[in-house]
XYZ file of N, CA, C and O in Angstrom:
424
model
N -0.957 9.806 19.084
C -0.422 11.172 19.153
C 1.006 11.240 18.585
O 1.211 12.264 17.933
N 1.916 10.488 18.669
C 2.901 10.397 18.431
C 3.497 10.009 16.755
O 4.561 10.350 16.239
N 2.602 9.348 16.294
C 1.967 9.675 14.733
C 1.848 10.572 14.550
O 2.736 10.995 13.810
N 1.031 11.394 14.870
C 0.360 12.817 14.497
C 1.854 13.221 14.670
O 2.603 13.052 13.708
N 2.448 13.857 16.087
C 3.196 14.513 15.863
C 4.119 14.164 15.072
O 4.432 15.159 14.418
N 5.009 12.866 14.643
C 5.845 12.714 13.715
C 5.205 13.694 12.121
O 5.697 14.729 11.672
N 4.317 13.122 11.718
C 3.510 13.717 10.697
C 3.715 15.408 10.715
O 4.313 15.759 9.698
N 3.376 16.526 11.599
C 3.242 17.221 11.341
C 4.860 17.881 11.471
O 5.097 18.994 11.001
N 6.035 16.981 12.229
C 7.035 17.462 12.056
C 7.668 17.354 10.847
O 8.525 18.176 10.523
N 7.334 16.385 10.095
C 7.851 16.018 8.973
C 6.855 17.209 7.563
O 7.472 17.523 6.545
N 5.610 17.618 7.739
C 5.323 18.798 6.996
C 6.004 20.364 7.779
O 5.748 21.414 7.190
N 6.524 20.402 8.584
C 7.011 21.456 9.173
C 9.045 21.488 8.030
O 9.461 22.299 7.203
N 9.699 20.203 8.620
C 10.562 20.499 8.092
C 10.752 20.094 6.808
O 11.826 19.917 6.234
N 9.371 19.925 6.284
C 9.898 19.787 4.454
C 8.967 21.367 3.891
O 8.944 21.560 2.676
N 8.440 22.133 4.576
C 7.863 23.769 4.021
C 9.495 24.276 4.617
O 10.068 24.854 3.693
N 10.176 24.228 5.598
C 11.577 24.903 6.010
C 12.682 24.555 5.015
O 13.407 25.490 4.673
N 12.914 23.348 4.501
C 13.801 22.935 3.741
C 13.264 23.001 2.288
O 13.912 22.332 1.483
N 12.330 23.601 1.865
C 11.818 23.486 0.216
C 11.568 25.105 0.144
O 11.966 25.875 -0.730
N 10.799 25.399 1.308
C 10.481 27.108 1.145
C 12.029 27.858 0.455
O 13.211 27.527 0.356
N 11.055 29.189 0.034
C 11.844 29.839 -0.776
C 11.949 31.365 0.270
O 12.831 32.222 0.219
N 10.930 31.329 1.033
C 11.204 33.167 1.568
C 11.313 32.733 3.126
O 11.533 31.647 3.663
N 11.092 33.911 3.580
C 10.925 34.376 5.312
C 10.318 33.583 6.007
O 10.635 33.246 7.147
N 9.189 33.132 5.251
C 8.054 32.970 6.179
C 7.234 31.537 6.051
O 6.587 31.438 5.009
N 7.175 30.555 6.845
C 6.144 29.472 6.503
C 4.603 29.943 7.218
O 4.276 30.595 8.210
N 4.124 29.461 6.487
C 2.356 29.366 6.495
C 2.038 28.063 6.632
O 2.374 27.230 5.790
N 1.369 27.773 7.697
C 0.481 26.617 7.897
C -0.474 26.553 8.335
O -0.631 26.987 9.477
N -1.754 25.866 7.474
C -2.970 25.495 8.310
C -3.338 24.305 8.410
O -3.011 23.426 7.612
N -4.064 24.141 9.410
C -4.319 22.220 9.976
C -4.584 21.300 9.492
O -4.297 20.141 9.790
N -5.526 21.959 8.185
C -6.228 20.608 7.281
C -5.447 20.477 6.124
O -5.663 19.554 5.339
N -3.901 21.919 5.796
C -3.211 21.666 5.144
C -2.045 20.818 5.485
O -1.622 20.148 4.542
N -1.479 20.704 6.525
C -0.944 20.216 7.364
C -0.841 18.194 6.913
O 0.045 17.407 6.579
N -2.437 18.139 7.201
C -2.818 16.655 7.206
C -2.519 16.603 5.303
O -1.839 15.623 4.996
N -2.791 17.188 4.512
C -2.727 17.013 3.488
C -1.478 16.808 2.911
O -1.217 15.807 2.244
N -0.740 17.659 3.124
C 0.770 17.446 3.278
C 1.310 16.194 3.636
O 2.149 15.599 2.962
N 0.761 15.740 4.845
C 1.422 14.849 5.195
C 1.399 13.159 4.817
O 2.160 12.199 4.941
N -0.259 13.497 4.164
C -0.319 12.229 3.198
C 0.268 12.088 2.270
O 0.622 10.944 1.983
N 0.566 13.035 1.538
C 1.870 13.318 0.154
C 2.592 12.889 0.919
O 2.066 11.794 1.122
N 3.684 12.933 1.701
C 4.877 12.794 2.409
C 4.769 11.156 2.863
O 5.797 10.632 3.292
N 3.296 10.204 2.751
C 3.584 8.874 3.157
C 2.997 8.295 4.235
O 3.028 7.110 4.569
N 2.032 9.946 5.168
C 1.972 9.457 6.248
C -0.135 8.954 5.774
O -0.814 9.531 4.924
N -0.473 8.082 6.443
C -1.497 8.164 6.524
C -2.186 8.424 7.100
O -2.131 7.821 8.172
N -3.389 9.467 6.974
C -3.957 10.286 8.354
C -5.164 10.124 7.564
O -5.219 9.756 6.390
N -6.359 10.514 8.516
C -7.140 10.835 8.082
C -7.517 12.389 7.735
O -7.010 13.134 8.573
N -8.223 13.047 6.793
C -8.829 14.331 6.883
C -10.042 14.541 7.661
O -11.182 14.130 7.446
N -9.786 14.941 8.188
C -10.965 15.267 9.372
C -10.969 16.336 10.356
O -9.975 17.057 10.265
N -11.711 16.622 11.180
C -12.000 17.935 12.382
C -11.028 17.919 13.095
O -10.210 18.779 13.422
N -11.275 15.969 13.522
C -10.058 15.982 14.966
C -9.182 16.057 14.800
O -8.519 16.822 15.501
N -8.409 15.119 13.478
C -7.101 15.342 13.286
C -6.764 16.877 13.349
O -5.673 17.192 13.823
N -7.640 17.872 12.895
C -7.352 18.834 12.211
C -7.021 19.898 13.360
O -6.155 20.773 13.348
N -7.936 19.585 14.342
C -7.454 19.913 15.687
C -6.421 19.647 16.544
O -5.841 20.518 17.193
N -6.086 18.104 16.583
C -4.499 17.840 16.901
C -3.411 19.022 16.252
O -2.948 19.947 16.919
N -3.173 18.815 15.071
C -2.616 19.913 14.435
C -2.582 21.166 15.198
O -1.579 21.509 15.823
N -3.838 21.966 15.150
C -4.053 23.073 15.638
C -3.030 23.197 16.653
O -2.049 23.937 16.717
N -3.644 21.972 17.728
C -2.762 21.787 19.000
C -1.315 21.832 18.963
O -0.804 22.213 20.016
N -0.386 21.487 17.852
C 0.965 21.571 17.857
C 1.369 22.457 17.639
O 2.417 22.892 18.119
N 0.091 23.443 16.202
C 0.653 24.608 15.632
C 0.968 25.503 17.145
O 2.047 26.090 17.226
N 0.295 25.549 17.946
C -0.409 26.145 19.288
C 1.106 26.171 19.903
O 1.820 27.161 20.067
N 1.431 24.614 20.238
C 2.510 24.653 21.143
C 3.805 25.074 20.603
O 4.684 25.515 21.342
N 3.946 24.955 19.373
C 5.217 25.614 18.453
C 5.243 27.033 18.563
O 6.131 27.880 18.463
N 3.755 27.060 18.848
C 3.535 28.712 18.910
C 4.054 29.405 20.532
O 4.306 30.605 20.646
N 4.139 28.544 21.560
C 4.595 29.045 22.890
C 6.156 29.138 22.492
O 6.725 29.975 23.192
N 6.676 28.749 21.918
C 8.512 28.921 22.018
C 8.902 29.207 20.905
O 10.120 29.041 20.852
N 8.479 29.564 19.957
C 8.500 29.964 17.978
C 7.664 31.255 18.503
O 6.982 31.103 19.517
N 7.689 32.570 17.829
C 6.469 33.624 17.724
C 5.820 32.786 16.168
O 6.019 31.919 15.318
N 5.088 33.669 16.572
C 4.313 33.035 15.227
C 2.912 34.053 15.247
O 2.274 34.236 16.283
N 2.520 34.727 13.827
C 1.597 35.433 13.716
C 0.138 34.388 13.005
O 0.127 33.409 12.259
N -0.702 34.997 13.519
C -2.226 33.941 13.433
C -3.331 34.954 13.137
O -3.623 36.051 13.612
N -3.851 34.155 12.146
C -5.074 34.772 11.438
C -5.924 34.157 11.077
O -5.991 33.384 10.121
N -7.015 34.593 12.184
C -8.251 34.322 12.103
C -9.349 34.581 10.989
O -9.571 35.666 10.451
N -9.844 33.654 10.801
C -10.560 33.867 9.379
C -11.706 32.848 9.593
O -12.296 32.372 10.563
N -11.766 32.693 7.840
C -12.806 31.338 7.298
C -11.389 29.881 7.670
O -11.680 28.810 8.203
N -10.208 30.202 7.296
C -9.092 29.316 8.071
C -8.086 30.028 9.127
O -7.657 31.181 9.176
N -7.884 28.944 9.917
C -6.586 29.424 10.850
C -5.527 29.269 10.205
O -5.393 28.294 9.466
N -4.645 30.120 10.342
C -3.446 29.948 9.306
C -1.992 30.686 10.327
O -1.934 31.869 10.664
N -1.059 29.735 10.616
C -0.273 30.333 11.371
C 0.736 30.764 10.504
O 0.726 30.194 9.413
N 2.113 32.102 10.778
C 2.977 32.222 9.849
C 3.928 32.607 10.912
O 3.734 33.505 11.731
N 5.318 31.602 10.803
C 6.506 31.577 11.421
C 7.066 32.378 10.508
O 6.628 32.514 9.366
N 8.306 33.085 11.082
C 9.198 33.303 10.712
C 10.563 32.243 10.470
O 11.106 31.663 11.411
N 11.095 32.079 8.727
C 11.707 30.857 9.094
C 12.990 30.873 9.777
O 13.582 29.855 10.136
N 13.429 32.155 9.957
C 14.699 32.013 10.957
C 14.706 31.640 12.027
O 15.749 31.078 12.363
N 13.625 31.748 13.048
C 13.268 31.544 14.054
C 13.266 30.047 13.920
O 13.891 29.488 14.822
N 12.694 29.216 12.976
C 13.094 27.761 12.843
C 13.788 27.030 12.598
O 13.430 25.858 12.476
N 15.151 27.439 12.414
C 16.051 27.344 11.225
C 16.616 26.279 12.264
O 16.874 25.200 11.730
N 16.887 26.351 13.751
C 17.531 25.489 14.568
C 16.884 23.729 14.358
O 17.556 22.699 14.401
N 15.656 23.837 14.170
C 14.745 22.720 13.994
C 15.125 21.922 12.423
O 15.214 20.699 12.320
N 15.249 22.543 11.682
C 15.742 22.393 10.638
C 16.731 21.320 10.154
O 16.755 21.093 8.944
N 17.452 20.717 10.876
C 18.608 19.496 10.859
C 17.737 18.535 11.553
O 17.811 17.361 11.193
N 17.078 18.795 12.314
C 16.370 17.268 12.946
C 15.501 16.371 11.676
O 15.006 16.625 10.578
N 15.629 15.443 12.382
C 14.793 14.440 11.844
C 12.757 14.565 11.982
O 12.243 15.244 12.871
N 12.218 14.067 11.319
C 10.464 14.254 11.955
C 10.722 13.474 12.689
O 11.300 14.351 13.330
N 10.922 12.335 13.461
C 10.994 11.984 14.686
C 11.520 12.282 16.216
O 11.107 12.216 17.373
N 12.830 12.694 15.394
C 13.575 13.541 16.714
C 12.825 14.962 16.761
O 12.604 15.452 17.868
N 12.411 15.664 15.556
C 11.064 17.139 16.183
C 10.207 16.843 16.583
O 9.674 17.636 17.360
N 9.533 15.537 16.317
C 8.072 14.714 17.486
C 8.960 14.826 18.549
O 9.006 15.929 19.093
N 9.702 13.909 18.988
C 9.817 13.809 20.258
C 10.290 14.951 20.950
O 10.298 14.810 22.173
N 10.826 16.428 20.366
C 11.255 17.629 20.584
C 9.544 18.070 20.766
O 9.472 19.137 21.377
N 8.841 17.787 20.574
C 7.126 18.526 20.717
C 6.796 17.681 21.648
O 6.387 18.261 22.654
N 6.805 16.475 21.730
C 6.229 15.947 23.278
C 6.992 16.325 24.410
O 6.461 16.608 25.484
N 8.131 16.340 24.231
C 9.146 17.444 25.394
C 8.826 18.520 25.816
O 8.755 18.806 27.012
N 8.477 19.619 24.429
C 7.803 20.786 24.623
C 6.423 20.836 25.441
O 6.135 21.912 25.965
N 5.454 19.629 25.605
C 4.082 20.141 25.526
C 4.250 19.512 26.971
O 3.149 19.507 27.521
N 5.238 18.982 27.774
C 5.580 18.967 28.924
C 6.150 19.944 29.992
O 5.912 19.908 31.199
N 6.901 20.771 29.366
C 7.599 22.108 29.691
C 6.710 23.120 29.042
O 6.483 23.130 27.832
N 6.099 24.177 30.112
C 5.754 25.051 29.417
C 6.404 26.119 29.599
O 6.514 26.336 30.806
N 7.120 27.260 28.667
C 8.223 28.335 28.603
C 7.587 29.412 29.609
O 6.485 29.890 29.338
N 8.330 29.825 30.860
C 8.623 30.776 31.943
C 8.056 31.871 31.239
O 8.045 32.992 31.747
């Protein structure tokens, strides 16, 4: 898990630090794809693709984030709302998401 989450923090803050507008878009199996470019090795698959889901999910309790249901799930942050996340490291935002998925927001 802690793979995974490094992985998907590290496609989170390289769409925040490369993006050009408002808004990031992410979906799960893009996510994993991303993150093999970036070095990590994952597999493509359901479950992974579901882990994902699961973070997009919990980013989604303390981030708003708009979601659209389709043929893909596709979440879209606002990137100001992320902008604090933005200086961390993908390890220090993993371990900022296993923190999170311990605390759940009042």
């Amino acid at each position: 898990m802690v793979k995974l989450s490094e992985a998907f923090a590290a496609v989170l803050l390289h769409k925040l630090r490369s993006g050009k507008g408002t808004v990031v878009t992410l979906r799960p199996m893009e996510i994993i794809k991303l993150a093999n470019d970036l070095g990590y090795c994952i597999e493509l698959n359901p479950t992974y693709a579901t882990v994902m889901r699961h973070l997009l999910e919990l980013l989604r309790r303390h981030y708003p984030a708009e979601v659209t249901v389709g043929r893909r799930v596709i979440y879209t942050f606002n990137v100001g709302e992320l902008r604090e996340l933005s200086g961390l490291t993908p390890r220090e935002l993993a371990r900022l998401l296993i923190m999170m998925e311990r605390v759940t927001p009042a």
